[in-house]
mmCIF file with all atom_site columns, C-alpha atoms in Angstrom:
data_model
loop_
_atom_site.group_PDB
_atom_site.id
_atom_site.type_symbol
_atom_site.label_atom_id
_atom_site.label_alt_id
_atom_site.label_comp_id
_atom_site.label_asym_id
_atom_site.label_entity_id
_atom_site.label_seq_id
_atom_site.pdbx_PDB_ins_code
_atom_site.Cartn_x
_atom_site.Cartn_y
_atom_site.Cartn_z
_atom_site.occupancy
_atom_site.B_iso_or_equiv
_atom_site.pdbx_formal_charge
_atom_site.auth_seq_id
_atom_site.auth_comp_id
_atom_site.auth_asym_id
_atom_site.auth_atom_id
_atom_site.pdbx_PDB_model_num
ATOM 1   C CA . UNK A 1 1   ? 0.000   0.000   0.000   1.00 46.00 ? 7   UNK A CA 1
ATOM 2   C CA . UNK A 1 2   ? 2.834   2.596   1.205   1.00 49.00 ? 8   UNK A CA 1
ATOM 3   C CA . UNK A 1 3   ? 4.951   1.623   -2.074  1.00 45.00 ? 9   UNK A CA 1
ATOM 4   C CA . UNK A 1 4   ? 2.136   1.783   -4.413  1.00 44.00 ? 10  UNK A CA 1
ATOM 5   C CA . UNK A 1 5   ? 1.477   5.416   -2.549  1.00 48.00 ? 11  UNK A CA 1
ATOM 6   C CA . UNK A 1 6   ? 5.325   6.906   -2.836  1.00 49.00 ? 12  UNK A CA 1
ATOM 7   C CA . UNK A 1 7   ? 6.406   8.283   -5.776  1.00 43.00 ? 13  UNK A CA 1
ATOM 8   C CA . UNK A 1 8   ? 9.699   7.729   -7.303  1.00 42.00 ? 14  UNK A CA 1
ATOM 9   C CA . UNK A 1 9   ? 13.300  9.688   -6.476  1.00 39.00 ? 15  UNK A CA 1
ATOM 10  C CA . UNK A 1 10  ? 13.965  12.714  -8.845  1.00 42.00 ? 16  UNK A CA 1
ATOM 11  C CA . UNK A 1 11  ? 10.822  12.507  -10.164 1.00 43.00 ? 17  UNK A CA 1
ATOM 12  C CA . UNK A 1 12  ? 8.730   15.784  -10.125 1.00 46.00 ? 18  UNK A CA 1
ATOM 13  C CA . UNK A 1 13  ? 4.913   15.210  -9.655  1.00 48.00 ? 19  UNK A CA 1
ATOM 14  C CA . UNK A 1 14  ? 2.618   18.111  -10.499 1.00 49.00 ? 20  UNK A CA 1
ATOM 15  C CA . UNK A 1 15  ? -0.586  17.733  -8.457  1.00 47.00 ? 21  UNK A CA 1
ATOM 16  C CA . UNK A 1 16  ? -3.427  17.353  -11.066 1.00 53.00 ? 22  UNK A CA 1
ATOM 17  C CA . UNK A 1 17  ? -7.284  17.371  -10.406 1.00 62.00 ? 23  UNK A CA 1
ATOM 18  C CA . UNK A 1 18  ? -7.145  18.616  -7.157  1.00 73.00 ? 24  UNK A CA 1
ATOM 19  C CA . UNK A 1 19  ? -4.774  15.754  -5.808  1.00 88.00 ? 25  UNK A CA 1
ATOM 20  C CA . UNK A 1 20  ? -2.195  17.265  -3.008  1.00 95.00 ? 26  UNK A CA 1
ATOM 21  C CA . UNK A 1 21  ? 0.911   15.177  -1.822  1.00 97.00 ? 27  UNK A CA 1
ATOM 22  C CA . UNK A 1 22  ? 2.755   15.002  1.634   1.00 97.00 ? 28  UNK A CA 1
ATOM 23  C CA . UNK A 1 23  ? 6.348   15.381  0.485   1.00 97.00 ? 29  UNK A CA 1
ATOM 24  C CA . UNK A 1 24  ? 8.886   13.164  2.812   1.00 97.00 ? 30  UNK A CA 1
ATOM 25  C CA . UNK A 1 25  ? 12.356  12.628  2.389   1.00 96.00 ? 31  UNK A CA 1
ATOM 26  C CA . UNK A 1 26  ? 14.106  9.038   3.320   1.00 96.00 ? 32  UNK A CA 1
ATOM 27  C CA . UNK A 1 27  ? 18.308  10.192  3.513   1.00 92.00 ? 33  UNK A CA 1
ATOM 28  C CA . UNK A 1 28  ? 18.695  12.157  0.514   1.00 91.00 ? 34  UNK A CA 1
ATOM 29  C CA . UNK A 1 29  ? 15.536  11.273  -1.936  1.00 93.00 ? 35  UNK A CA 1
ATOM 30  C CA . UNK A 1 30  ? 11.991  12.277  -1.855  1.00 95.00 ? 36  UNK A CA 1
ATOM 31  C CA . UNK A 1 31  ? 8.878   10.125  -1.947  1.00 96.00 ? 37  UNK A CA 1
ATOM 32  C CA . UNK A 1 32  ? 5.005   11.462  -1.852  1.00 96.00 ? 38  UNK A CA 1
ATOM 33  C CA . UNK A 1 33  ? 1.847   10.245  -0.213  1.00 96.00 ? 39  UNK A CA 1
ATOM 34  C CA . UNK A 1 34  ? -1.211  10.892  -1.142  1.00 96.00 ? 40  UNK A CA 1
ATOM 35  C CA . UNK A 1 35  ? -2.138  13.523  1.287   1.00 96.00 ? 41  UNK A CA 1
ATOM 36  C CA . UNK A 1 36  ? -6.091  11.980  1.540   1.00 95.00 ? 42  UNK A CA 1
ATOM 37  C CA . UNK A 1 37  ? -4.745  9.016   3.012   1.00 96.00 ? 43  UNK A CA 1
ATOM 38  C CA . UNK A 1 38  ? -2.214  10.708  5.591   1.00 97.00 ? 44  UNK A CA 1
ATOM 39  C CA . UNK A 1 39  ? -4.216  10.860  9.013   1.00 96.00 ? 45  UNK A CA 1
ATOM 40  C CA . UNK A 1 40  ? -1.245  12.357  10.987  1.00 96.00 ? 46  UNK A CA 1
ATOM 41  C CA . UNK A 1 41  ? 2.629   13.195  11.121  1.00 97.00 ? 47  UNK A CA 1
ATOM 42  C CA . UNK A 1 42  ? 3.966   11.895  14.721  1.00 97.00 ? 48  UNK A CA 1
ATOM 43  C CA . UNK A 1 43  ? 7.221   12.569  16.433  1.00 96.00 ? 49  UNK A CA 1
ATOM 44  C CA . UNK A 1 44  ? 8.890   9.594   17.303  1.00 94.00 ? 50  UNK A CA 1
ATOM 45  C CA . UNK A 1 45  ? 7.075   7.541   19.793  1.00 90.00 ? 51  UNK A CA 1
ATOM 46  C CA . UNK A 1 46  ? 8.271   3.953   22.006  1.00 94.00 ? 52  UNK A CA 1
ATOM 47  C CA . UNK A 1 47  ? 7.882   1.195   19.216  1.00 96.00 ? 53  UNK A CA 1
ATOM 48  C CA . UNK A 1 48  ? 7.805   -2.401  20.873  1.00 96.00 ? 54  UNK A CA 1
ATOM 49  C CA . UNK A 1 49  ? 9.375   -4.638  18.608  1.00 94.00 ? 55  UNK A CA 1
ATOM 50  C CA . UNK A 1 50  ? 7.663   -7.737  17.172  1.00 92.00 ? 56  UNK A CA 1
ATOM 51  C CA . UNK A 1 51  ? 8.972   -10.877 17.023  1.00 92.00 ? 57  UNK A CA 1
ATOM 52  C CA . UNK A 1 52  ? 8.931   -12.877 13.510  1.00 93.00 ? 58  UNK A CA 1
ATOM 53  C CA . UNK A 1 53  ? 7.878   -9.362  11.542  1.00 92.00 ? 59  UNK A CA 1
ATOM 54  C CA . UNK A 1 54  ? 8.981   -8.852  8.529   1.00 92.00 ? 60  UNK A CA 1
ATOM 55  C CA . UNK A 1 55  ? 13.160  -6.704  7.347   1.00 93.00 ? 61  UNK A CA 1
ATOM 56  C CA . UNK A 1 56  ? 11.105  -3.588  7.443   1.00 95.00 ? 62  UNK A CA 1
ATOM 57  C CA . UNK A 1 57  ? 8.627   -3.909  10.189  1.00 97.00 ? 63  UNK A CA 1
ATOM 58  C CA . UNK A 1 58  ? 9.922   -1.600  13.785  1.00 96.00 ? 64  UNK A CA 1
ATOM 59  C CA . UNK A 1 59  ? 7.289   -3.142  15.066  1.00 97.00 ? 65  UNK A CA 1
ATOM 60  C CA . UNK A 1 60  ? 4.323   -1.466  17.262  1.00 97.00 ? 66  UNK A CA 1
ATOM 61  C CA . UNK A 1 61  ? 2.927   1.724   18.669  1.00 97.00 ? 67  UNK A CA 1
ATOM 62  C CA . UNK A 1 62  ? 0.461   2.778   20.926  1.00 96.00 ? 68  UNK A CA 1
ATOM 63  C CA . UNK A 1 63  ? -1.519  5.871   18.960  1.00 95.00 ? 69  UNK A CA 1
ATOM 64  C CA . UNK A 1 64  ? -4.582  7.024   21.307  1.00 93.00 ? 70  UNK A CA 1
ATOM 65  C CA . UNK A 1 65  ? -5.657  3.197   21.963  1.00 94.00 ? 71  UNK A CA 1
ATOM 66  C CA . UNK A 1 66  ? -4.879  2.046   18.285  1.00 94.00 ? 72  UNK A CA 1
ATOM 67  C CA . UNK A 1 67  ? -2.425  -0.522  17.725  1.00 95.00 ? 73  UNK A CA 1
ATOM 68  C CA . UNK A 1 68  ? -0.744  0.721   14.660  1.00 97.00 ? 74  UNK A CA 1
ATOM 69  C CA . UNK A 1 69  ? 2.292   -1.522  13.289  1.00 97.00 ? 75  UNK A CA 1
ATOM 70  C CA . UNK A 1 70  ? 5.437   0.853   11.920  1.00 97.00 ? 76  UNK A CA 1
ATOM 71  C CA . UNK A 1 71  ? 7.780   0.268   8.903   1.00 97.00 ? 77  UNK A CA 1
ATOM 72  C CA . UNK A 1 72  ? 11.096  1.591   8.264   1.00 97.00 ? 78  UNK A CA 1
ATOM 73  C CA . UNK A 1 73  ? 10.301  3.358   4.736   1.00 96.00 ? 79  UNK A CA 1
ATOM 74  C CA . UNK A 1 74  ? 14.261  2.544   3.652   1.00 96.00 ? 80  UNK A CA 1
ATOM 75  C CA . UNK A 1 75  ? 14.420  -0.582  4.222   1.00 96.00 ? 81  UNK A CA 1
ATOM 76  C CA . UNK A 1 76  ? 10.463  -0.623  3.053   1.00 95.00 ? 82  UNK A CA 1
ATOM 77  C CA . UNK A 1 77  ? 11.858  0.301   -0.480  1.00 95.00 ? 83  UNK A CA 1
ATOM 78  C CA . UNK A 1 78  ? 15.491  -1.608  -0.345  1.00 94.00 ? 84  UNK A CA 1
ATOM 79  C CA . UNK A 1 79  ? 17.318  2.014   -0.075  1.00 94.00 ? 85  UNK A CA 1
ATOM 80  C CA . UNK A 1 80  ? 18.737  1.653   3.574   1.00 93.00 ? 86  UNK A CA 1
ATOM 81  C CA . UNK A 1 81  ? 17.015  2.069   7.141   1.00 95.00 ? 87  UNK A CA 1
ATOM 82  C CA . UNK A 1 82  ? 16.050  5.639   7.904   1.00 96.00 ? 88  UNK A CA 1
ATOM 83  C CA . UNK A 1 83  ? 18.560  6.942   10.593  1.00 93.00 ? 89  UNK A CA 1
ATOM 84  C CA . UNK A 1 84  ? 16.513  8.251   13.324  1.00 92.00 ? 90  UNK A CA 1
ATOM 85  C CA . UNK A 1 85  ? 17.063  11.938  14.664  1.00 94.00 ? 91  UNK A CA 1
ATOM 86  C CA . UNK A 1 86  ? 15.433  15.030  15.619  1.00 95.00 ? 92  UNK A CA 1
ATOM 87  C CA . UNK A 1 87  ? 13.734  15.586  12.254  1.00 95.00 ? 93  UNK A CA 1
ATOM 88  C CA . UNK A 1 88  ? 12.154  11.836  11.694  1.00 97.00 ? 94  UNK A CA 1
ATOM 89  C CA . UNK A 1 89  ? 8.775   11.425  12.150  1.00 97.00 ? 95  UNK A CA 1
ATOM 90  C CA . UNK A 1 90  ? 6.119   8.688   11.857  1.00 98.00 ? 96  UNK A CA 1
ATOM 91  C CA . UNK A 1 91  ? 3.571   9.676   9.236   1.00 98.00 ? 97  UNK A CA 1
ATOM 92  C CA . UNK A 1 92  ? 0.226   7.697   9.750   1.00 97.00 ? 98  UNK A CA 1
ATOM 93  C CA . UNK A 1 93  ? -1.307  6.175   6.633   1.00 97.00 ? 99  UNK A CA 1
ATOM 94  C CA . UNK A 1 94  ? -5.292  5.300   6.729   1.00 95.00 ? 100 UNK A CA 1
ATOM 95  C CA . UNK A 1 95  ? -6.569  2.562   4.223   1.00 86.00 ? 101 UNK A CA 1
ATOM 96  C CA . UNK A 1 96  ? -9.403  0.509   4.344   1.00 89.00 ? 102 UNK A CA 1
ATOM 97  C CA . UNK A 1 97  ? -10.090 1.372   7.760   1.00 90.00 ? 103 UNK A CA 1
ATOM 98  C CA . UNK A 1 98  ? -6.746  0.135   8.534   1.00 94.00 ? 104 UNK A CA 1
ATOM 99  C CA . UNK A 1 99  ? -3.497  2.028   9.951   1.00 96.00 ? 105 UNK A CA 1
ATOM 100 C CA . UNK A 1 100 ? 0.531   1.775   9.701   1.00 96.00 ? 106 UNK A CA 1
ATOM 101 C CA . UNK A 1 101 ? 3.139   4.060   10.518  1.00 97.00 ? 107 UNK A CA 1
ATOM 102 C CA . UNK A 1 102 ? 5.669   5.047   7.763   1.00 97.00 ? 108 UNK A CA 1
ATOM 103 C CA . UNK A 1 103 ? 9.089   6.039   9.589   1.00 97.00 ? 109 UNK A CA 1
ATOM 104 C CA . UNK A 1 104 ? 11.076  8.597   7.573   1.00 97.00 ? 110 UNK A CA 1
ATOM 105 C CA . UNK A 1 105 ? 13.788  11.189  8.046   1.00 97.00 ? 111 UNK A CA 1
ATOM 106 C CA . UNK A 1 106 ? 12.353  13.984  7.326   1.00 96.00 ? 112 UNK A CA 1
ATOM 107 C CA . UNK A 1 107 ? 8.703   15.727  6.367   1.00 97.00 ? 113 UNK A CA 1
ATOM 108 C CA . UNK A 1 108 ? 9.191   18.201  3.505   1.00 96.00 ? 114 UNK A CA 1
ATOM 109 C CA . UNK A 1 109 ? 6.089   20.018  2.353   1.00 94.00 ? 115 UNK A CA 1
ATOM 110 C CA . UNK A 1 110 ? 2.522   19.706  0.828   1.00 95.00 ? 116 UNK A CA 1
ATOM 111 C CA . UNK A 1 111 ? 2.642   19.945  -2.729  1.00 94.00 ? 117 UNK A CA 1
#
């Protein structure tokens, strides 16, 4: 869902028919979601791992009684795990009624 939802690196998307991205960065290259889908942008919060997930799961957070599980974006999309500092943030994806958290180094803009 997240990698069908990020658009490519270098790769300049003009928003068409009213569509508006949330611009996030992952080291040095930018991916897009579709803002519609984005229900929040967290700071970091305490992830409790999960044993048996999957390369890019963290694992789980608590967000206001939700259990939402959190990937590493980088090592989501093969391009190396996001290193976590003052600047990364947890952007919270809604589909289907469903939530994860997308860890990423950096929020950019709306475009």
């Amino acid at each position: 869902a997240v990698a069908a939802a990020a658009a490519g690196v270098g790769r300049t998307r003009t928003a068409t028919g009213g569509h508006r991205w949330l611009r996030v960065r992952v080291d040095a290259d930018s991916y897009a979601f579709e803002l519609l889908r984005v229900q929040e942008v967290v700071r970091l919060a305490p992830i409790v791992a999960m044993r048996g997930a999957g390369h890019a799961v963290l694992g789980v957070m608590n967000l206001r009684g939700r259990i939402v599980p959190v990937f590493d974006l980088g090592l989501w999309l093969d391009v190396g795990a996001v290193r976590a500092d003052e600047h990364s943030r947890i952007v919270v994806i809604e589909r289907n009624d469903e939530l994860i958290g997308v860890l990423v180094t950096m929020v950019e803009d709306v475009v």
